[in-house]
Every structure is written in C-alpha cells, then in structure tokens.
Amino acid sequence: MNEKQVESFLERGFNRRQIGRIATLFAGAALPLEFAMAQQAEQQLRARMAGGRNQLDFADPSIVRINQNENAQGPCAEGLEAMSKVAPRGWRYNPNNDQSEIVNVVAAQEGVKPENIQFYAGSSDPLQRIGCCFTGPNRSWTMAGPGYGNGTPDYIGAKTVKIPLAADYSHDVEAMIKREPNAGVYYICNPNNPSGTLTSREKVQYLLDHKQKDGIVLVDEAYIHFSANAKSCADMVAAGKDIIVMRTFSKIYGMAGLRVGYVMGRPDLVSRLRQFGPGFLPVTGIACALASLKSKTLVPERRAQMKQIRESTYAFLDKKGIKYVPSEVNFFMMETNKPGADIAAKYAEKKIIIGRVWQEWPTHVRITIGNKEEMDKFNAATAEIFS
C-alpha cells in the first residue's frame, strides 16, 4: 500500500497491525460467504448429531440440501454451450475478449457506463474490499439484523453494527442513521437475506440524504431477479450518487460454483476497490454469464417457476398452521417456536439439510426453495416433525 492508502486507514481508526492484516485478506480468492457460513452451520449440526446416537453420512447423494440458497436449475443451456466452446482455449487469459464484452452488455442493460462496472469472482470478494475501503474502528458497517454476513471482518478490527428490521421486515433506515450517523457503509441487502423481504428505493434515498459526506450506501441485489416487485438502484449509480450496487450470477442464473459477480458504482468509488488488485475471472465463468445475460427468457421463466414452487410450499405451511415470513425470493424464514438448531437436527435425521439460524431470530430457520421433488420431501418431513 502507498502512504495515501495507509493514511486513509489510519484516519478511520485502524492501527498499523490491523492494516497489515487487511493486506493479507486479498492474498487469495475470497471464500464465498454463503458457502462458508453454511459449512459452519453444517459442522455444528454434525457435532450435535454426533453427540447423540443418530449419525448421518453428509456425503450421501440422496440427501436434500436446501440450505445455501443455490438454484437447482443450474446454468442455462446457452451458458453450458458457451463454456464447452471456450474451455479448450482456456490456456489463454481472454481468448474471445468476453471480459470486455460482458462489461459492455451489463452497461447497456443497466443504463450505466462501462467505467461504472467492475467484475469479481462472486460477491464475497467485493464485500471484503468495500469493508476495508470505507469502514474502520471509527466508521462502522451498519446493516440489518438479521442480515447477510457479519459485516466487516472482526479480524481487522473493523466495527459492525446491526439494527433490527422494521415491523414490515424492511431495513429500518431511520434507526440506522440515528444509531450510527457516521457509518462508513450502510449495507442494504435487497431483497434481504435471510428474510427475503424488500426495502423501498425511498428508504435507500433516505440513507443517501442523511449519511455523512464520505460514507456510502451499499445495495446488494443478489436476489433481485427473483422478485417482480423489487426496484434496482442502478439508476442511482448512473446519477453519480454515493452508492455501490452489487450483483451476482450465483442465484437466479444458477452459477454459484462458477463465481461471477460485479459491482456498479461511480468510477472514483470503484477505483478504490482496485487498490487490493484487479478482479479477474475464469474464462468459463465469464462465457456462461455472458450467454445467460443474452437470454431474453431465462429470468422471467425462472422467476415464474420459482414462484410456483414457493407458493405451493406456502400453501402447505398455511394448511399445517406453520408461520413464516412471506418472501419474494428463493428462500424464506420459517417459525418453529422452538430453538431452530433443534429443528434443523430433526430434519437432518430425515436426510434433509435446511438453512442456518440467526441469533436475532433464534426460533426461525431459513429454507431454500429447491426443485419440486426436494420440496415434496421437505413437506413430508415437515408434516412428521410438526405433527
């Protein structure tokens, strides 16, 4: 890091030892947060089950895994074909110039300029970069509780503040400003993970209007394509506001293991992320993502299919009198009225791995919407567990 960068960290309250730790964060690829947290929850589940008489072979292919918000539809046919064509030329860094083309395609679709866009291997890498660039011991990462991830890493000494969701399960932006008027980042996951609920553009604008001059609003739109009602904030990027918008191909595009995502922001904001090195993706991932973006039917068809399975699951839960938070995406929070970890263990006994538990909602569990066969198995297990 140069002296100007070091000075920026010192101004936000980091000491030089913490700055050294920040530098080590980007020595390798960032582990996907959703995967990492699911793995941690699975380890806890293993320990819980090992403590009793029930054992489970977690490598059993017959196990239903509806715990990581993955899309069982996988990459689209066009994406698979594009990957097969580029793979033999994988010895070149950018054989078909797809990395330049995909930036131009996104820019045209979102109404921003190419210089507003930077691609990364999914969302976890830029999340870490943004935390390191804008937060510190004196400038918090302020987010919802429950919300996605844990904010900026405790390891580097950064400060994270969690604000409970409002009564309608949206982000309580007034409380966020009141609690942390000097936050470095106000993080809005929209739709929110794990609640699957929406926060209006008016609330995002409230944060922009009331934050400090050098703070930013970060809007994570990982699940926006699943919702017919969510409104993107990409136009706020085009308007030059203090906002960064994140997208990933892990969800509706079914590419979680291929690791492709991007951020949109004002050029000066995006350039700050590059101080930790440029983003670079495998040519297969870029080819698949580009082909997916060019499909005019992929998003509406998958949204409709996901909604059908989700609504069918809701109808089943309604019939059983089981409460849940109505979600607009490919997961939802189900109320168990018992410690959520205990319920997760009961599902595991039936060879179904469900999502983890958030400490803010200890009796809720997150359920990923799988395919019809998987959700039929989930419904059958639910009927037995809650009988």
Coordinates of C-alpha atoms in Angstrom, one line a residue:
M1 CA 0.0 0.0 0.0
N2 CA 1.2 3.5 -0.6
E3 CA 1.3 6.2 2.0
K4 CA -2.0 7.8 0.9
Q5 CA -3.8 4.5 1.3
V6 CA -2.2 3.9 4.7
E7 CA -3.3 7.4 5.8
S8 CA -6.8 6.6 4.8
F9 CA -6.8 3.6 7.1
L10 CA -5.3 5.5 10.0
E11 CA -8.0 8.2 9.7
R12 CA -10.7 5.5 10.1
G13 CA -9.1 4.3 13.3
F14 CA -7.1 1.3 12.1
N15 CA -3.6 0.8 13.7
R16 CA -0.7 -0.4 11.6
R17 CA -1.0 -4.0 12.7
Q18 CA -4.6 -4.1 11.6
I19 CA -3.6 -2.5 8.3
G20 CA -1.2 -5.4 7.8
R21 CA -4.0 -7.9 8.4
I22 CA -6.1 -6.1 5.8
A23 CA -3.3 -6.6 3.2
T24 CA -3.3 -10.3 3.9
L25 CA -7.1 -10.7 3.2
F26 CA -6.6 -10.4 -0.5
A27 CA -3.6 -12.7 -0.9
G28 CA -6.0 -15.4 -2.3
A29 CA -9.6 -15.7 -3.5
A30 CA -12.3 -14.8 -1.0
L31 CA -14.3 -17.8 0.2
P32 CA -18.0 -17.3 -0.7
L33 CA -19.7 -16.1 2.5
E34 CA -22.9 -18.1 1.9
F35 CA -20.9 -21.3 1.4
A36 CA -18.6 -20.5 4.4
M37 CA -21.5 -19.9 6.8
A38 CA -23.4 -22.9 5.6
Q39 CA -20.3 -25.0 6.2
Q40 CA -20.0 -23.7 9.7
A41 CA -23.7 -24.4 10.4
E42 CA -23.2 -27.9 9.0
Q43 CA -20.2 -28.5 11.2
Q44 CA -22.3 -27.5 14.2
L45 CA -25.0 -29.9 13.0
R46 CA -22.5 -32.7 12.7
A47 CA -21.4 -32.1 16.3
R48 CA -24.9 -32.0 17.6
M49 CA -25.8 -35.3 15.9
A50 CA -22.5 -36.9 16.9
G51 CA -23.5 -36.2 20.5
G52 CA -26.4 -38.5 20.2
R53 CA -27.0 -41.8 18.6
N54 CA -28.0 -40.6 15.2
Q55 CA -25.3 -40.5 12.6
L56 CA -25.6 -39.1 9.0
D57 CA -23.4 -39.6 6.1
F58 CA -23.2 -36.0 4.8
A59 CA -21.7 -37.2 1.5
D60 CA -24.8 -39.3 0.7
P61 CA -26.1 -38.0 -2.7
S62 CA -29.7 -38.7 -1.6
I63 CA -29.6 -36.0 1.0
V64 CA -31.8 -33.0 0.2
R65 CA -29.7 -29.8 0.6
I66 CA -31.9 -26.7 0.8
N67 CA -29.5 -24.7 3.0
Q68 CA -27.4 -22.5 0.8
N69 CA -29.8 -20.6 -1.5
E70 CA -28.5 -22.4 -4.5
N71 CA -30.6 -22.7 -7.7
A72 CA -31.1 -26.3 -8.6
Q73 CA -31.8 -25.3 -12.2
G74 CA -28.1 -24.8 -12.7
P75 CA -26.5 -22.9 -15.6
C76 CA -28.8 -22.4 -18.6
A77 CA -28.3 -24.4 -21.8
E78 CA -26.8 -21.4 -23.6
G79 CA -24.3 -21.0 -20.8
L80 CA -23.3 -24.6 -20.8
E81 CA -22.7 -24.5 -24.6
A82 CA -20.6 -21.3 -24.2
M83 CA -18.4 -22.9 -21.6
S84 CA -17.9 -26.0 -23.7
K85 CA -16.7 -23.9 -26.6
V86 CA -14.3 -21.7 -24.6
A87 CA -12.9 -24.4 -22.4
P88 CA -10.4 -25.8 -25.0
R89 CA -8.9 -22.3 -25.2
G90 CA -8.6 -22.0 -21.5
W91 CA -4.9 -21.7 -21.9
R92 CA -5.4 -18.1 -22.9
Y93 CA -6.4 -15.4 -20.4
N94 CA -9.1 -13.9 -22.5
P95 CA -9.4 -15.9 -25.7
N96 CA -12.7 -14.4 -27.0
N97 CA -12.5 -11.0 -25.4
D98 CA -15.5 -11.9 -23.4
Q99 CA -14.3 -10.0 -20.3
S100 CA -14.6 -6.7 -22.3
E101 CA -17.9 -7.7 -24.0
I102 CA -19.7 -8.6 -20.7
V103 CA -18.9 -5.2 -19.2
N104 CA -20.5 -3.5 -22.3
V105 CA -23.5 -5.8 -22.1
V106 CA -24.2 -5.1 -18.5
A107 CA -23.7 -1.3 -19.0
A108 CA -26.3 -1.3 -21.8
Q109 CA -28.8 -3.4 -19.8
E110 CA -28.4 -1.4 -16.6
G111 CA -28.1 2.1 -18.1
V112 CA -24.7 2.8 -16.7
K113 CA -21.3 3.4 -18.3
P114 CA -18.6 0.7 -18.7
E115 CA -16.4 2.6 -16.3
N116 CA -19.1 2.2 -13.6
I117 CA -18.6 -1.6 -13.6
Q118 CA -16.0 -4.0 -12.1
F119 CA -16.3 -7.8 -12.2
Y120 CA -15.2 -10.1 -9.4
A121 CA -15.4 -13.7 -8.5
G122 CA -18.9 -13.5 -7.0
S123 CA -19.9 -11.1 -4.1
S124 CA -17.6 -12.1 -1.2
D125 CA -14.5 -10.5 -2.7
P126 CA -16.0 -7.1 -3.3
L127 CA -17.8 -7.2 0.1
Q128 CA -14.4 -7.5 1.8
R129 CA -12.9 -4.8 -0.4
I130 CA -15.7 -2.4 0.4
G131 CA -15.5 -3.0 4.1
C132 CA -11.7 -2.4 4.0
C133 CA -12.1 0.7 1.9
F134 CA -14.8 2.6 3.7
T135 CA -15.1 1.3 7.3
G136 CA -12.9 1.0 10.4
P137 CA -12.9 1.1 14.2
N138 CA -14.3 4.6 13.9
R139 CA -16.5 4.2 10.8
S140 CA -19.0 1.3 11.2
W141 CA -20.5 -1.1 8.7
T142 CA -24.2 -0.7 9.6
M143 CA -26.6 -3.4 8.5
A144 CA -29.8 -5.2 9.3
G145 CA -30.2 -7.9 11.9
P146 CA -30.9 -10.5 10.7
G147 CA -28.9 -9.8 7.6
Y148 CA -26.4 -11.3 5.2
G149 CA -22.9 -12.0 6.6
N150 CA -21.4 -10.4 9.6
G151 CA -20.3 -7.1 8.1
T152 CA -16.6 -6.2 8.0
P153 CA -14.2 -8.8 9.5
D154 CA -13.6 -8.6 13.2
Y155 CA -10.1 -9.9 12.4
I156 CA -9.1 -6.5 11.0
G157 CA -10.6 -4.5 13.9
A158 CA -13.5 -3.0 12.0
K159 CA -16.8 -2.1 13.6
T160 CA -20.1 -3.7 12.7
V161 CA -23.5 -2.5 14.0
K162 CA -26.7 -4.5 13.4
I163 CA -30.1 -2.8 13.5
P164 CA -33.3 -4.9 13.8
L165 CA -35.6 -5.0 10.8
A166 CA -38.7 -2.8 10.9
A167 CA -42.1 -4.2 11.5
D168 CA -42.6 -4.8 7.8
Y169 CA -39.3 -6.6 7.6
S170 CA -37.7 -3.8 5.6
H171 CA -34.4 -2.1 6.7
D172 CA -35.1 0.4 9.5
V173 CA -33.1 3.2 7.8
E174 CA -34.1 5.9 10.4
A175 CA -32.8 3.7 13.2
M176 CA -29.7 3.0 11.2
I177 CA -28.9 6.8 10.9
K178 CA -29.9 7.5 14.5
R179 CA -27.7 4.8 15.9
E180 CA -24.7 5.3 13.5
P181 CA -24.8 8.8 12.0
N182 CA -21.1 8.5 11.0
A183 CA -21.1 5.0 9.4
G184 CA -18.7 4.3 6.6
V185 CA -21.1 1.9 4.9
Y186 CA -24.9 1.4 5.2
Y187 CA -25.4 -2.0 3.9
I188 CA -28.8 -2.8 2.3
C189 CA -29.4 -6.4 1.1
N190 CA -32.5 -6.0 -1.1
P191 CA -34.3 -8.4 -1.2
N192 CA -32.9 -9.1 2.2
N193 CA -31.1 -12.4 3.2
P194 CA -32.4 -14.2 5.2
S195 CA -35.9 -12.7 5.4
G196 CA -36.5 -12.4 1.6
T197 CA -38.2 -9.1 2.0
L198 CA -37.9 -5.7 0.3
T199 CA -36.7 -2.3 1.2
S200 CA -38.1 0.6 -0.9
R201 CA -36.0 2.9 -3.0
E202 CA -37.3 5.8 -0.9
K203 CA -35.6 4.2 2.1
V204 CA -32.3 3.9 0.2
Q205 CA -32.7 7.6 -0.8
Y206 CA -33.2 8.5 2.9
L207 CA -29.8 7.0 3.7
L208 CA -28.2 8.9 0.9
D209 CA -29.8 12.1 2.1
H210 CA -28.8 11.7 5.8
K211 CA -25.4 10.0 5.8
Q212 CA -22.1 11.7 6.2
K213 CA -20.4 13.1 3.2
D214 CA -17.7 10.4 2.9
G215 CA -19.9 7.5 3.7
I216 CA -21.6 5.2 1.1
V217 CA -24.7 3.2 0.7
L218 CA -24.1 -0.4 -0.5
V219 CA -27.1 -2.2 -2.0
D220 CA -26.7 -5.9 -2.5
E221 CA -29.1 -7.0 -5.2
A222 CA -28.1 -10.7 -5.3
Y223 CA -31.7 -11.9 -5.3
I224 CA -33.4 -9.1 -7.2
H225 CA -34.2 -11.2 -10.2
F226 CA -36.5 -13.5 -8.2
S227 CA -38.8 -10.6 -7.2
A228 CA -41.3 -9.0 -9.5
N229 CA -41.6 -6.0 -7.2
A230 CA -38.0 -5.2 -6.2
K231 CA -36.7 -2.0 -7.8
S232 CA -33.0 -1.7 -8.7
C233 CA -30.8 1.2 -7.7
A234 CA -28.6 1.0 -10.8
D235 CA -30.0 4.4 -11.9
M236 CA -28.7 6.0 -8.8
V237 CA -25.2 4.8 -9.9
A238 CA -25.8 6.4 -13.3
A239 CA -26.8 9.6 -11.4
G240 CA -23.4 9.7 -9.7
K241 CA -24.7 9.2 -6.1
D242 CA -22.6 7.8 -3.2
I243 CA -23.8 4.3 -3.8
I244 CA -22.4 0.9 -4.9
V245 CA -24.8 -1.7 -6.2
M246 CA -23.7 -5.4 -6.2
R247 CA -24.9 -8.3 -8.4
T248 CA -24.1 -12.0 -8.6
F249 CA -24.7 -14.8 -11.1
S250 CA -24.9 -17.3 -8.2
K251 CA -28.6 -17.2 -7.7
I252 CA -31.2 -17.0 -10.5
Y253 CA -28.5 -17.8 -13.1
G254 CA -27.6 -21.0 -11.2
M255 CA -23.8 -20.3 -11.2
A256 CA -22.8 -20.4 -7.5
G257 CA -19.8 -22.7 -8.2
L258 CA -18.6 -20.7 -11.2
R259 CA -18.1 -17.5 -9.2
V260 CA -19.1 -14.5 -11.2
G261 CA -20.4 -11.1 -9.9
Y262 CA -19.9 -7.4 -10.3
V263 CA -20.3 -4.0 -8.7
M264 CA -21.7 -0.8 -10.2
G265 CA -20.5 2.5 -8.8
R266 CA -19.1 5.9 -9.6
P267 CA -15.7 5.5 -11.1
D268 CA -13.9 7.0 -8.1
L269 CA -15.6 4.6 -5.8
V270 CA -15.0 1.5 -8.0
S271 CA -11.3 2.6 -8.3
R272 CA -10.8 2.4 -4.6
L273 CA -11.7 -1.3 -4.6
R274 CA -8.8 -1.9 -7.1
Q275 CA -6.2 -0.9 -4.6
F276 CA -6.3 -4.5 -3.5
G277 CA -5.7 -5.8 -7.0
P278 CA -7.9 -6.1 -10.1
G279 CA -10.8 -8.6 -10.4
F280 CA -10.2 -11.5 -12.7
L281 CA -12.5 -14.4 -13.5
P282 CA -12.1 -17.8 -15.2
V283 CA -13.0 -17.7 -18.9
T284 CA -15.6 -20.4 -18.4
G285 CA -17.5 -18.4 -15.9
I286 CA -17.4 -15.2 -18.0
A287 CA -18.6 -17.2 -21.1
C288 CA -21.5 -18.7 -19.1
A289 CA -22.5 -15.4 -17.6
L290 CA -22.4 -13.6 -20.9
A291 CA -24.6 -16.2 -22.6
S292 CA -27.0 -16.0 -19.6
L293 CA -27.3 -12.2 -19.9
K294 CA -28.2 -12.5 -23.6
S295 CA -31.1 -14.9 -23.0
K296 CA -34.3 -12.9 -23.0
T297 CA -36.4 -15.7 -21.4
L298 CA -34.1 -17.0 -18.6
V299 CA -35.0 -14.6 -15.9
P300 CA -38.8 -14.4 -16.3
E301 CA -39.1 -18.2 -16.8
R302 CA -37.1 -19.0 -13.7
R303 CA -38.8 -16.4 -11.6
A304 CA -42.2 -17.8 -12.5
Q305 CA -41.1 -21.4 -11.8
M306 CA -39.6 -20.4 -8.5
K307 CA -42.7 -18.5 -7.5
Q308 CA -44.9 -21.5 -8.3
I309 CA -42.9 -23.9 -6.1
R310 CA -42.6 -21.2 -3.4
E311 CA -46.4 -20.5 -3.3
S312 CA -47.1 -24.2 -3.3
T313 CA -44.9 -24.6 -0.2
Y314 CA -46.6 -21.6 1.5
A315 CA -50.0 -23.2 0.8
F316 CA -48.8 -26.4 2.5
L317 CA -47.5 -24.5 5.5
D318 CA -50.7 -22.5 5.8
K319 CA -52.7 -25.7 5.8
K320 CA -50.5 -27.0 8.7
G321 CA -50.7 -23.7 10.6
I322 CA -47.0 -23.1 10.4
K323 CA -46.0 -19.5 10.3
Y324 CA -43.3 -18.0 8.0
V325 CA -42.1 -14.6 6.8
P326 CA -43.5 -14.1 3.2
S327 CA -40.6 -13.9 0.9
E328 CA -40.3 -12.9 -2.7
V329 CA -37.1 -14.9 -3.5
N330 CA -35.8 -18.5 -3.4
F331 CA -35.8 -18.9 0.4
F332 CA -37.9 -18.0 3.4
M333 CA -37.8 -17.9 7.2
M334 CA -40.0 -20.4 8.9
E335 CA -41.1 -20.0 12.5
T336 CA -40.6 -23.2 14.6
N337 CA -41.5 -21.9 18.1
K338 CA -38.5 -23.9 19.3
P339 CA -34.7 -23.5 19.1
G340 CA -34.0 -23.5 15.4
A341 CA -30.9 -25.7 15.8
D342 CA -33.0 -28.4 17.4
I343 CA -35.4 -28.4 14.4
A344 CA -32.6 -28.4 11.9
A345 CA -31.3 -31.6 13.6
K346 CA -34.7 -33.2 13.2
Y347 CA -34.7 -32.5 9.5
A348 CA -31.2 -33.9 9.3
E349 CA -32.4 -37.1 10.8
K350 CA -34.7 -37.3 7.8
K351 CA -31.8 -36.6 5.4
I352 CA -32.8 -33.0 4.7
I353 CA -30.3 -30.2 5.4
I354 CA -32.0 -26.9 6.0
G355 CA -30.5 -23.4 6.5
R356 CA -28.8 -21.9 9.5
V357 CA -30.3 -19.9 12.4
W358 CA -29.7 -16.2 13.0
Q359 CA -29.2 -15.2 16.6
E360 CA -31.7 -12.3 16.2
W361 CA -34.4 -14.8 15.3
P362 CA -33.4 -18.0 17.2
T363 CA -36.7 -19.9 16.6
H364 CA -36.7 -19.3 12.8
V365 CA -34.9 -21.4 10.3
R366 CA -34.1 -20.5 6.7
I367 CA -35.4 -22.8 4.0
T368 CA -34.1 -22.6 0.5
I369 CA -36.7 -23.3 -2.2
G370 CA -35.4 -26.4 -4.1
N371 CA -37.0 -28.2 -7.0
K372 CA -40.4 -29.8 -6.8
E373 CA -39.1 -33.2 -5.7
E374 CA -36.9 -31.7 -3.0
M375 CA -39.8 -29.5 -1.7
D376 CA -42.1 -32.5 -1.7
K377 CA -39.6 -34.3 0.6
F378 CA -39.4 -31.2 2.7
N379 CA -43.2 -31.0 3.1
A380 CA -43.4 -34.7 4.0
A381 CA -40.7 -34.3 6.7
T382 CA -42.4 -31.1 8.0
A383 CA -45.7 -32.9 8.4
E384 CA -44.0 -35.5 10.6
I385 CA -41.8 -33.1 12.6
F386 CA -44.7 -30.7 13.3
S387 CA -47.4 -33.3 13.7

